PDB file of C-alpha atoms and ligand atoms in Angstrom:
ATOM      1  CA  UNK A   1      91.178 113.786  74.588  1.00 89.00           C
ATOM      2  CA  UNK A   2      90.404 111.340  77.392  1.00 96.00           C
ATOM      3  CA  UNK A   3      93.001 110.998  80.140  1.00 98.00           C
ATOM      4  CA  UNK A   4      91.940 109.222  83.299  1.00 98.00           C
ATOM      5  CA  UNK A   5      93.149 109.439  86.884  1.00 98.00           C
ATOM      6  CA  UNK A   6      92.286 106.146  88.617  1.00 98.00           C
ATOM      7  CA  UNK A   7      92.405 106.389  92.409  1.00 98.00           C
ATOM      8  CA  UNK A   8      93.217 102.853  93.472  1.00 97.00           C
ATOM      9  CA  UNK A   9      94.384 100.511  96.181  1.00 94.00           C
ATOM     10  CA  UNK A  10      91.605  97.912  95.825  1.00 92.00           C
ATOM     11  CA  UNK A  11      90.692  94.748  93.914  1.00 90.00           C
ATOM     12  CA  UNK A  12      88.119  96.795  91.982  1.00 93.00           C
ATOM     13  CA  UNK A  13      90.751  99.332  90.964  1.00 96.00           C
ATOM     14  CA  UNK A  14      92.937  96.521  89.635  1.00 95.00           C
ATOM     15  CA  UNK A  15      90.034  95.244  87.517  1.00 96.00           C
ATOM     16  CA  UNK A  16      89.371  98.798  86.336  1.00 98.00           C
ATOM     17  CA  UNK A  17      93.035  99.238  85.422  1.00 98.00           C
ATOM     18  CA  UNK A  18      92.947  96.039  83.348  1.00 98.00           C
ATOM     19  CA  UNK A  19      89.858  97.223  81.444  1.00 98.00           C
ATOM     20  CA  UNK A  20      91.365 100.663  80.787  1.00 98.00           C
ATOM     21  CA  UNK A  21      94.633  99.146  79.604  1.00 98.00           C
ATOM     22  CA  UNK A  22      92.876  96.628  77.347  1.00 98.00           C
ATOM     23  CA  UNK A  23      90.785  99.421  75.790  1.00 98.00           C
ATOM     24  CA  UNK A  24      93.914 101.510  75.256  1.00 98.00           C
ATOM     25  CA  UNK A  25      92.614 104.382  77.419  1.00 98.00           C
ATOM     26  CA  UNK A  26      95.269 106.885  78.482  1.00 98.00           C
ATOM     27  CA  UNK A  27      95.222 106.572  82.278  1.00 98.00           C
ATOM     28  CA  UNK A  28      97.314 106.933  85.437  1.00 98.00           C
ATOM     29  CA  UNK A  29      96.857 104.637  88.444  1.00 98.00           C
ATOM     30  CA  UNK A  30      97.314 106.324  91.822  1.00 98.00           C
ATOM     31  CA  UNK A  31      98.421 104.529  94.990  1.00 98.00           C
ATOM     32  CA  UNK A  32      98.497 106.193  98.417  1.00 97.00           C
ATOM     33  CA  UNK A  33     101.754 104.374  99.162  1.00 95.00           C
ATOM     34  CA  UNK A  34     100.587 102.530 102.276  1.00 92.00           C
ATOM     35  CA  UNK A  35     101.975  99.099 101.354  1.00 90.00           C
ATOM     36  CA  UNK A  36     105.633  98.309 100.837  1.00 88.00           C
ATOM     37  CA  UNK A  37     105.258  96.443  97.544  1.00 89.00           C
ATOM     38  CA  UNK A  38     102.028  97.454  95.841  1.00 91.00           C
ATOM     39  CA  UNK A  39     100.651  95.120  93.179  1.00 91.00           C
ATOM     40  CA  UNK A  40     101.975  95.904  89.672  1.00 95.00           C
ATOM     41  CA  UNK A  41      99.426  97.531  87.363  1.00 97.00           C
ATOM     42  CA  UNK A  42      99.043  97.515  83.573  1.00 98.00           C
ATOM     43  CA  UNK A  43      98.977 101.341  83.629  1.00 98.00           C
ATOM     44  CA  UNK A  44     101.551 103.991  84.533  1.00 98.00           C
ATOM     45  CA  UNK A  45     101.546 104.314  88.334  1.00 98.00           C
ATOM     46  CA  UNK A  46     102.068 107.308  90.616  1.00 97.00           C
ATOM     47  CA  UNK A  47     102.452 106.904  94.394  1.00 97.00           C
ATOM     48  CA  UNK A  48     101.682 109.196  97.356  1.00 98.00           C
ATOM     49  CA  UNK A  49      99.164 111.806  98.484  1.00 98.00           C
ATOM     50  CA  UNK A  50      98.386 114.825  96.311  1.00 98.00           C
ATOM     51  CA  UNK A  51      98.382 117.341  99.173  1.00 98.00           C
ATOM     52  CA  UNK A  52      94.685 117.688  99.942  1.00 98.00           C
ATOM     53  CA  UNK A  53      91.999 119.178  97.712  1.00 98.00           C
ATOM     54  CA  UNK A  54      94.210 121.983  96.392  1.00 98.00           C
ATOM     55  CA  UNK A  55      97.017 119.561  95.571  1.00 98.00           C
ATOM     56  CA  UNK A  56      94.676 117.203  93.750  1.00 98.00           C
ATOM     57  CA  UNK A  57      93.064 120.042  91.774  1.00 98.00           C
ATOM     58  CA  UNK A  58      96.517 121.272  90.745  1.00 98.00           C
ATOM     59  CA  UNK A  59      97.565 117.723  89.757  1.00 98.00           C
ATOM     60  CA  UNK A  60      94.454 117.254  87.596  1.00 98.00           C
ATOM     61  CA  UNK A  61      95.184 120.442  85.683  1.00 97.00           C
ATOM     62  CA  UNK A  62      98.936 119.909  85.372  1.00 97.00           C
ATOM     63  CA  UNK A  63      98.547 116.303  84.144  1.00 97.00           C
ATOM     64  CA  UNK A  64      95.818 117.122  81.621  1.00 96.00           C
ATOM     65  CA  UNK A  65      93.355 114.739  83.284  1.00 98.00           C
ATOM     66  CA  UNK A  66      89.852 114.722  81.776  1.00 97.00           C
ATOM     67  CA  UNK A  67      88.066 112.095  83.969  1.00 98.00           C
ATOM     68  CA  UNK A  68      88.560 110.846  87.529  1.00 98.00           C
ATOM     69  CA  UNK A  69      87.589 107.347  88.657  1.00 98.00           C
ATOM     70  CA  UNK A  70      87.541 106.894  92.428  1.00 98.00           C
ATOM     71  CA  UNK A  71      88.031 103.164  92.993  1.00 98.00           C
ATOM     72  CA  UNK A  72      89.436 103.560  96.503  1.00 97.00           C
ATOM     73  CA  UNK A  73      88.250 101.450  99.425  1.00 96.00           C
ATOM     74  CA  UNK A  74      84.862 102.483 100.874  1.00 96.00           C
ATOM     75  CA  UNK A  75      86.688 103.391 104.121  1.00 96.00           C
ATOM     76  CA  UNK A  76      89.174 105.688 102.322  1.00 97.00           C
ATOM     77  CA  UNK A  77      86.700 108.500 102.899  1.00 97.00           C
ATOM     78  CA  UNK A  78      89.179 111.372 103.051  1.00 98.00           C
ATOM     79  CA  UNK A  79      90.478 110.597  99.566  1.00 98.00           C
ATOM     80  CA  UNK A  80      86.922 110.274  98.264  1.00 98.00           C
ATOM     81  CA  UNK A  81      85.864 113.578  99.833  1.00 98.00           C
ATOM     82  CA  UNK A  82      88.911 115.288  98.350  1.00 98.00           C
ATOM     83  CA  UNK A  83      88.103 113.864  94.913  1.00 98.00           C
ATOM     84  CA  UNK A  84      84.535 115.205  95.052  1.00 98.00           C
ATOM     85  CA  UNK A  85      85.739 118.664  96.101  1.00 98.00           C
ATOM     86  CA  UNK A  86      88.672 118.896  93.686  1.00 98.00           C
ATOM     87  CA  UNK A  87      86.607 117.713  90.692  1.00 98.00           C
ATOM     88  CA  UNK A  88      83.881 120.226  91.556  1.00 97.00           C
ATOM     89  CA  UNK A  89      86.518 122.939  91.815  1.00 96.00           C
ATOM     90  CA  UNK A  90      88.097 122.262  88.416  1.00 95.00           C
ATOM     91  CA  UNK A  91      84.840 121.118  86.771  1.00 95.00           C
ATOM     92  CA  UNK A  92      86.082 117.634  85.831  1.00 94.00           C
ATOM     93  CA  UNK A  93      83.746 114.615  85.761  1.00 98.00           C
ATOM     94  CA  UNK A  94      84.091 112.076  88.585  1.00 98.00           C
ATOM     95  CA  UNK A  95      82.688 108.606  89.029  1.00 98.00           C
ATOM     96  CA  UNK A  96      83.148 106.243  91.968  1.00 98.00           C
ATOM     97  CA  UNK A  97      83.471 102.503  91.380  1.00 98.00           C
ATOM     98  CA  UNK A  98      82.011 101.315  94.657  1.00 95.00           C
ATOM     99  CA  UNK A  99      81.079  97.881  95.944  1.00 92.00           C
ATOM    100  CA  UNK A 100      77.680  97.190  97.487  1.00 94.00           C
ATOM    101  CA  UNK A 101      77.930  96.892 101.275  1.00 96.00           C
ATOM    102  CA  UNK A 102      77.501  93.383 102.680  1.00 97.00           C
ATOM    103  CA  UNK A 103      74.017  92.408 103.860  1.00 96.00           C
ATOM    104  CA  UNK A 104      73.415  89.888 106.626  1.00 95.00           C
ATOM    105  CA  UNK A 105      71.922  86.586 105.483  1.00 94.00           C
ATOM    106  CA  UNK A 106      70.402  83.647 107.311  1.00 95.00           C
ATOM    107  CA  UNK A 107      72.624  82.382 110.086  1.00 95.00           C
ATOM    108  CA  UNK A 108      74.679  85.576 110.346  1.00 98.00           C
ATOM    109  CA  UNK A 109      75.199  86.948 113.855  1.00 98.00           C
ATOM    110  CA  UNK A 110      76.176  90.525 112.985  1.00 98.00           C
ATOM    111  CA  UNK A 111      76.138  93.592 115.203  1.00 98.00           C
ATOM    112  CA  UNK A 112      76.321  96.806 113.165  1.00 98.00           C
ATOM    113  CA  UNK A 113      78.254  99.656 114.778  1.00 98.00           C
ATOM    114  CA  UNK A 114      78.779 103.209 113.460  1.00 97.00           C
ATOM    115  CA  UNK A 115      82.517 103.528 114.096  1.00 97.00           C
ATOM    116  CA  UNK A 116      85.683 102.130 115.676  1.00 97.00           C
ATOM    117  CA  UNK A 117      84.876 103.346 119.192  1.00 97.00           C
ATOM    118  CA  UNK A 118      81.537 101.548 119.083  1.00 98.00           C
ATOM    119  CA  UNK A 119      83.281  98.406 117.813  1.00 98.00           C
ATOM    120  CA  UNK A 120      85.628  98.483 120.819  1.00 98.00           C
ATOM    121  CA  UNK A 121      82.659  98.908 123.182  1.00 98.00           C
ATOM    122  CA  UNK A 122      80.768  96.059 121.478  1.00 98.00           C
ATOM    123  CA  UNK A 123      83.518  93.608 122.471  1.00 98.00           C
ATOM    124  CA  UNK A 124      82.624  94.091 126.146  1.00 98.00           C
ATOM    125  CA  UNK A 125      84.755  93.839 129.279  1.00 97.00           C
ATOM    126  CA  UNK A 126      85.452  90.086 129.468  1.00 98.00           C
ATOM    127  CA  UNK A 127      88.592  89.001 127.586  1.00 98.00           C
ATOM    128  CA  UNK A 128      87.823  87.458 124.198  1.00 98.00           C
ATOM    129  CA  UNK A 129      89.792  86.062 121.268  1.00 98.00           C
ATOM    130  CA  UNK A 130      89.157  88.592 118.505  1.00 98.00           C
ATOM    131  CA  UNK A 131      89.968  88.482 114.789  1.00 98.00           C
ATOM    132  CA  UNK A 132      90.521  92.199 114.202  1.00 98.00           C
ATOM    133  CA  UNK A 133      90.222  92.363 110.413  1.00 97.00           C
ATOM    134  CA  UNK A 134      90.507  96.135 109.974  1.00 96.00           C
ATOM    135  CA  UNK A 135      93.995  96.581 108.547  1.00 91.00           C
ATOM    136  CA  UNK A 136      96.919  98.331 110.181  1.00 91.00           C
ATOM    137  CA  UNK A 137      95.910 101.982 110.353  1.00 90.00           C
ATOM    138  CA  UNK A 138      93.219 101.929 113.047  1.00 93.00           C
ATOM    139  CA  UNK A 139      94.645  99.439 115.519  1.00 96.00           C
ATOM    140  CA  UNK A 140      95.288 102.064 118.196  1.00 95.00           C
ATOM    141  CA  UNK A 141      91.526 102.484 118.615  1.00 96.00           C
ATOM    142  CA  UNK A 142      91.621  99.067 120.346  1.00 98.00           C
ATOM    143  CA  UNK A 143      94.484  99.956 122.703  1.00 96.00           C
ATOM    144  CA  UNK A 144      91.841 100.926 125.262  1.00 95.00           C
ATOM    145  CA  UNK A 145      90.657  97.300 125.375  1.00 98.00           C
ATOM    146  CA  UNK A 146      93.950  95.466 126.099  1.00 97.00           C
ATOM    147  CA  UNK A 147      92.205  92.556 127.876  1.00 98.00           C
ATOM    148  CA  UNK A 148      91.353  90.892 124.556  1.00 98.00           C
ATOM    149  CA  UNK A 149      93.642  88.690 122.484  1.00 98.00           C
ATOM    150  CA  UNK A 150      93.767  90.042 118.938  1.00 98.00           C
ATOM    151  CA  UNK A 151      94.531  88.197 115.719  1.00 98.00           C
ATOM    152  CA  UNK A 152      95.509  90.695 113.012  1.00 98.00           C
ATOM    153  CA  UNK A 153      95.882  90.160 109.289  1.00 96.00           C
ATOM    154  CA  UNK A 154      98.255  92.678 107.736  1.00 95.00           C
ATOM    155  CA  UNK A 155      99.694  93.165 104.246  1.00 93.00           C
ATOM    156  CA  UNK A 156     103.181  94.069 105.528  1.00 93.00           C
ATOM    157  CA  UNK A 157     104.965  92.910 108.712  1.00 93.00           C
ATOM    158  CA  UNK A 158     104.594  95.661 111.341  1.00 91.00           C
ATOM    159  CA  UNK A 159     107.685  97.879 111.559  1.00 89.00           C
ATOM    160  CA  UNK A 160     106.665  99.411 114.895  1.00 89.00           C
ATOM    161  CA  UNK A 161     105.540  97.541 118.020  1.00 91.00           C
ATOM    162  CA  UNK A 162     101.800  96.855 117.869  1.00 94.00           C
ATOM    163  CA  UNK A 163      99.694  99.094 120.148  1.00 94.00           C
ATOM    164  CA  UNK A 164      97.952  95.953 121.530  1.00 96.00           C
ATOM    165  CA  UNK A 165      99.672  93.892 124.265  1.00 95.00           C
ATOM    166  CA  UNK A 166      98.140  90.538 123.284  1.00 96.00           C
ATOM    167  CA  UNK A 167      98.249  90.410 119.513  1.00 97.00           C
ATOM    168  CA  UNK A 168      99.437  88.083 116.793  1.00 96.00           C
ATOM    169  CA  UNK A 169      99.874  89.308 113.233  1.00 96.00           C
ATOM    170  CA  UNK A 170      99.376  87.061 110.219  1.00 97.00           C
ATOM    171  CA  UNK A 171     100.910  88.553 107.074  1.00 96.00           C
ATOM    172  CA  UNK A 172      98.758  87.985 104.003  1.00 95.00           C
ATOM    173  CA  UNK A 173      97.305  89.887 101.068  1.00 92.00           C
ATOM    174  CA  UNK A 174      93.753  89.261  99.783  1.00 89.00           C
ATOM    175  CA  UNK A 175      91.669  88.077  98.064  1.00 88.00           C
ATOM    176  CA  UNK A 176      91.012  85.384 100.680  1.00 95.00           C
ATOM    177  CA  UNK A 177      89.301  81.977 100.392  1.00 96.00           C
ATOM    178  CA  UNK A 178      86.667  80.540 102.740  1.00 97.00           C
ATOM    179  CA  UNK A 179      88.633  77.325 103.418  1.00 98.00           C
ATOM    180  CA  UNK A 180      91.688  79.311 104.492  1.00 97.00           C
ATOM    181  CA  UNK A 181      89.673  81.642 106.709  1.00 98.00           C
ATOM    182  CA  UNK A 182      87.803  78.725 108.302  1.00 98.00           C
ATOM    183  CA  UNK A 183      91.114  77.072 109.143  1.00 98.00           C
ATOM    184  CA  UNK A 184      92.524  80.337 110.540  1.00 98.00           C
ATOM    185  CA  UNK A 185      89.487  81.023 112.751  1.00 98.00           C
ATOM    186  CA  UNK A 186      89.443  77.474 114.111  1.00 98.00           C
ATOM    187  CA  UNK A 187      93.192  77.236 114.603  1.00 98.00           C
ATOM    188  CA  UNK A 188      93.332  80.517 116.565  1.00 98.00           C
ATOM    189  CA  UNK A 189      90.128  79.686 118.506  1.00 98.00           C
ATOM    190  CA  UNK A 190      88.562  82.983 117.477  1.00 98.00           C
ATOM    191  CA  UNK A 191      85.376  83.938 119.370  1.00 98.00           C
ATOM    192  CA  UNK A 192      84.402  87.156 117.595  1.00 98.00           C
ATOM    193  CA  UNK A 193      85.344  89.025 114.403  1.00 98.00           C
ATOM    194  CA  UNK A 194      85.586  92.797 113.987  1.00 98.00           C
ATOM    195  CA  UNK A 195      85.461  93.967 110.373  1.00 98.00           C
ATOM    196  CA  UNK A 196      84.667  97.006 108.248  1.00 97.00           C
ATOM    197  CA  UNK A 197      81.648  96.733 105.959  1.00 98.00           C
ATOM    198  CA  UNK A 198      83.889  96.882 102.916  1.00 94.00           C
ATOM    199  CA  UNK A 199      81.682  94.796 100.623  1.00 94.00           C
ATOM    200  CA  UNK A 200      83.056  92.950  97.613  1.00 88.00           C
ATOM    201  CA  UNK A 201      84.271  89.406  97.165  1.00 85.00           C
ATOM    202  CA  UNK A 202      87.934  89.655  98.175  1.00 84.00           C
ATOM    203  CA  UNK A 203      87.334  90.068 101.898  1.00 91.00           C
ATOM    204  CA  UNK A 204      84.004  88.251 102.260  1.00 95.00           C
ATOM    205  CA  UNK A 205      85.495  84.850 103.071  1.00 97.00           C
ATOM    206  CA  UNK A 206      85.816  85.645 106.786  1.00 98.00           C
ATOM    207  CA  UNK A 207      82.088  86.402 106.989  1.00 98.00           C
ATOM    208  CA  UNK A 208      81.162  83.166 105.237  1.00 97.00           C
ATOM    209  CA  UNK A 209      83.511  81.302 107.577  1.00 98.00           C
ATOM    210  CA  UNK A 210      81.973  83.099 110.604  1.00 98.00           C
ATOM    211  CA  UNK A 211      78.485  82.012 109.471  1.00 98.00           C
ATOM    212  CA  UNK A 212      79.653  78.422 109.196  1.00 98.00           C
ATOM    213  CA  UNK A 213      81.220  78.509 112.670  1.00 98.00           C
ATOM    214  CA  UNK A 214      78.255  80.509 114.104  1.00 98.00           C
ATOM    215  CA  UNK A 215      80.646  83.223 115.284  1.00 98.00           C
ATOM    216  CA  UNK A 216      79.458  86.768 116.075  1.00 98.00           C
ATOM    217  CA  UNK A 217      80.708  89.594 113.864  1.00 98.00           C
ATOM    218  CA  UNK A 218      80.974  93.281 114.812  1.00 98.00           C
ATOM    219  CA  UNK A 219      80.612  95.105 111.501  1.00 98.00           C
ATOM    220  CA  UNK A 220      81.642  98.751 111.255  1.00 98.00           C
ATOM    221  CA  UNK A 221      79.405 100.900 109.000  1.00 98.00           C
ATOM    222  CA  UNK A 222      80.936 102.849 106.136  1.00 97.00           C
ATOM    223  CA  UNK A 223      81.931 106.467 106.690  1.00 96.00           C
ATOM    224  CA  UNK A 224      79.874 109.110 104.908  1.00 95.00           C
ATOM    225  CA  UNK A 225      81.094 110.464 101.577  1.00 96.00           C
ATOM    226  CA  UNK A 226      79.492 113.411  99.737  1.00 97.00           C
ATOM    227  CA  UNK A 227      77.052 112.506  96.974  1.00 96.00           C
ATOM    228  CA  UNK A 228      78.708 111.576  93.691  1.00 97.00           C
ATOM    229  CA  UNK A 229      77.977 109.462  90.638  1.00 98.00           C
ATOM    230  CA  UNK A 230      78.457 105.787  91.574  1.00 98.00           C
ATOM    231  CA  UNK A 231      79.010 102.744  89.347  1.00 98.00           C
ATOM    232  CA  UNK A 232      78.870  99.158  90.589  1.00 96.00           C
ATOM    233  CA  UNK A 233      80.772  97.533  87.722  1.00 96.00           C
ATOM    234  CA  UNK A 234      83.813  98.168  85.574  1.00 98.00           C
ATOM    235  CA  UNK A 235      81.523  97.968  82.520  1.00 98.00           C
ATOM    236  CA  UNK A 236      79.398 100.854  83.814  1.00 98.00           C
ATOM    237  CA  UNK A 237      82.489 103.001  84.212  1.00 98.00           C
ATOM    238  CA  UNK A 238      83.659 102.132  80.688  1.00 98.00           C
ATOM    239  CA  UNK A 239      80.217 103.169  79.422  1.00 98.00           C
ATOM    240  CA  UNK A 240      80.537 106.469  81.296  1.00 98.00           C
ATOM    241  CA  UNK A 241      83.858 106.998  79.498  1.00 98.00           C
ATOM    242  CA  UNK A 242      82.111 106.319  76.191  1.00 95.00           C
ATOM    243  CA  UNK A 243      83.986 103.032  75.601  1.00 91.00           C
TER     244      UNK A 243
HETATM  245  N1  LIG B   1      90.824 102.340 104.625  1.00 80.42           N
HETATM  246  C1  LIG B   1      90.824 101.032 104.382  1.00 80.42           C
HETATM  247  O1  LIG B   1      90.259 100.238 105.128  1.00 80.42           O
HETATM  248  C2  LIG B   1      91.525 100.500 103.158  1.00 80.42           C
HETATM  249  C3  LIG B   1      91.461  99.125 102.884  1.00 80.42           C
HETATM  250  C4  LIG B   1      92.065  98.615 101.724  1.00 80.42           C
HETATM  251  C5  LIG B   1      92.732  99.465 100.878  1.00 80.42           C
HETATM  252  N2  LIG B   1      92.769 100.812 101.155  1.00 80.42           N
HETATM  253  C6  LIG B   1      93.470 101.685 100.200  1.00 80.42           C
HETATM  254  O2  LIG B   1      94.534 102.293 100.901  1.00 80.42           O
HETATM  255  C7  LIG B   1      94.724 103.636 100.476  1.00 80.42           C
HETATM  256  C8  LIG B   1      94.703 104.564 101.667  1.00 80.42           C
HETATM  257  O3  LIG B   1      93.490 104.417 102.355  1.00 80.42           O
HETATM  258  P1  LIG B   1      93.137 105.375 103.582  1.00 80.42           P
HETATM  259  O4  LIG B   1      91.952 104.807 104.271  1.00 80.42           O
HETATM  260  O5  LIG B   1      94.381 105.698 104.337  1.00 80.42           O
HETATM  261  O6  LIG B   1      92.682 106.689 102.787  1.00 80.42           O
HETATM  262  P2  LIG B   1      92.144 108.088 103.335  1.00 80.42           P
HETATM  263  O7  LIG B   1      92.181 108.121 104.809  1.00 80.42           O
HETATM  264  O8  LIG B   1      90.856 108.387 102.656  1.00 80.42           O
HETATM  265  O9  LIG B   1      93.224 109.060 102.715  1.00 80.42           O
HETATM  266  C9  LIG B   1      94.143 109.822 103.472  1.00 80.42           C
HETATM  267  C10 LIG B   1      95.068 110.497 102.485  1.00 80.42           C
HETATM  268  O10 LIG B   1      95.874 109.540 101.807  1.00 80.42           O
HETATM  269  C11 LIG B   1      96.063 109.934 100.459  1.00 80.42           C
HETATM  270  N3  LIG B   1      95.462 108.915  99.571  1.00 80.42           N
HETATM  271  C12 LIG B   1      94.532 107.994  99.865  1.00 80.42           C
HETATM  272  N4  LIG B   1      94.279 107.202  98.819  1.00 80.42           N
HETATM  273  C13 LIG B   1      95.091 107.638  97.813  1.00 80.42           C
HETATM  274  C14 LIG B   1      95.320 107.210  96.471  1.00 80.42           C
HETATM  275  N5  LIG B   1      94.678 106.148  95.945  1.00 80.42           N
HETATM  276  N6  LIG B   1      96.232 107.912  95.729  1.00 80.42           N
HETATM  277  C15 LIG B   1      96.911 108.961  96.259  1.00 80.42           C
HETATM  278  N7  LIG B   1      96.749 109.400  97.533  1.00 80.42           N
HETATM  279  C16 LIG B   1      95.854 108.741  98.292  1.00 80.42           C
HETATM  280  C17 LIG B   1      95.411 111.283 100.309  1.00 80.42           C
HETATM  281  O11 LIG B   1      96.409 112.223 100.674  1.00 80.42           O
HETATM  282  P3  LIG B   1      96.404 113.742 100.150  1.00 80.42           P
HETATM  283  O12 LIG B   1      95.344 114.438 100.917  1.00 80.42           O
HETATM  284  O13 LIG B   1      97.789 114.215 100.431  1.00 80.42           O
HETATM  285  O14 LIG B   1      96.089 113.698  98.665  1.00 80.42           O
HETATM  286  C18 LIG B   1      94.324 111.229 101.361  1.00 80.42           C
HETATM  287  O15 LIG B   1      93.861 112.491 101.785  1.00 80.42           O
HETATM  288  C19 LIG B   1      93.636 103.918  99.442  1.00 80.42           C
HETATM  289  O16 LIG B   1      94.219 103.808  98.170  1.00 80.42           O
HETATM  290  C20 LIG B   1      92.614 102.833  99.680  1.00 80.42           C
HETATM  291  O17 LIG B   1      91.939 102.469  98.482  1.00 80.42           O
HETATM  292  C21 LIG B   1      92.188 101.337 102.272  1.00 80.42           C
END
């Protein structure tokens, strides 16, 4: 009997959930619980961490899971590592639904950096107006560069004071459109964008807008994840499930 655990929190996971529901596949959608009002899914949902590799392995056995689909964000590396280890431990098949990273095209002014610390350094000493499009969790990495003015885009209003003295938060949930991002960048007089190389369509608008405005982008490379089977489309994953 097929019973799927879908590790979610992304646009791709929502598309995967729709396909599983439409095909009548028995599946559970898992959210980490980072956002206050996660998007409703057409599958039963569970929320919260599993308790590391051991917790996930125990969950897989207790819930009678047969297949795991890791459709988490490419920067949710801890969850992805845990999934690889737990599935190896219990001998369950795992597939990752992962977007291609973005590639620079003509007119792009991208600087690739390996991590957050390098992104901070790439901004330099002189104060700049920065669109810091990295979500809420890693903002403190930029506390060491308080001279810049930061524009943040967050899913939920911040409940704690921001760790950055000169920051404005715009509350919005993707997917985003180029026209809206162009207007935002112009209105806030943004000089440079810092983003994670997430890939996918939902967050690409800011890069298209940056190209149009000839703005530089500091793009953070993806963290390393152990080797696993990877699919690029929902259809590939359905094929892997034999559907
Ligand atoms: N990182 C990003 O930039 C980003 C962007 C957009 C969306 N997201 C989504 O936000 C969630 C958290 O991302 P993160 O970067 O904080 O992850 P992470 O650092 O890889 O994960 C930290 C811990 O959070 C729990 N966790 C993460 N994803 C989970 C899921 N889908 N279901 C249940 N538990 C989960 C796990 O806890 P236990 O060890 O206790 O199991 C994991 O060890 C993910 O669902 C991801 O897809 C992340």
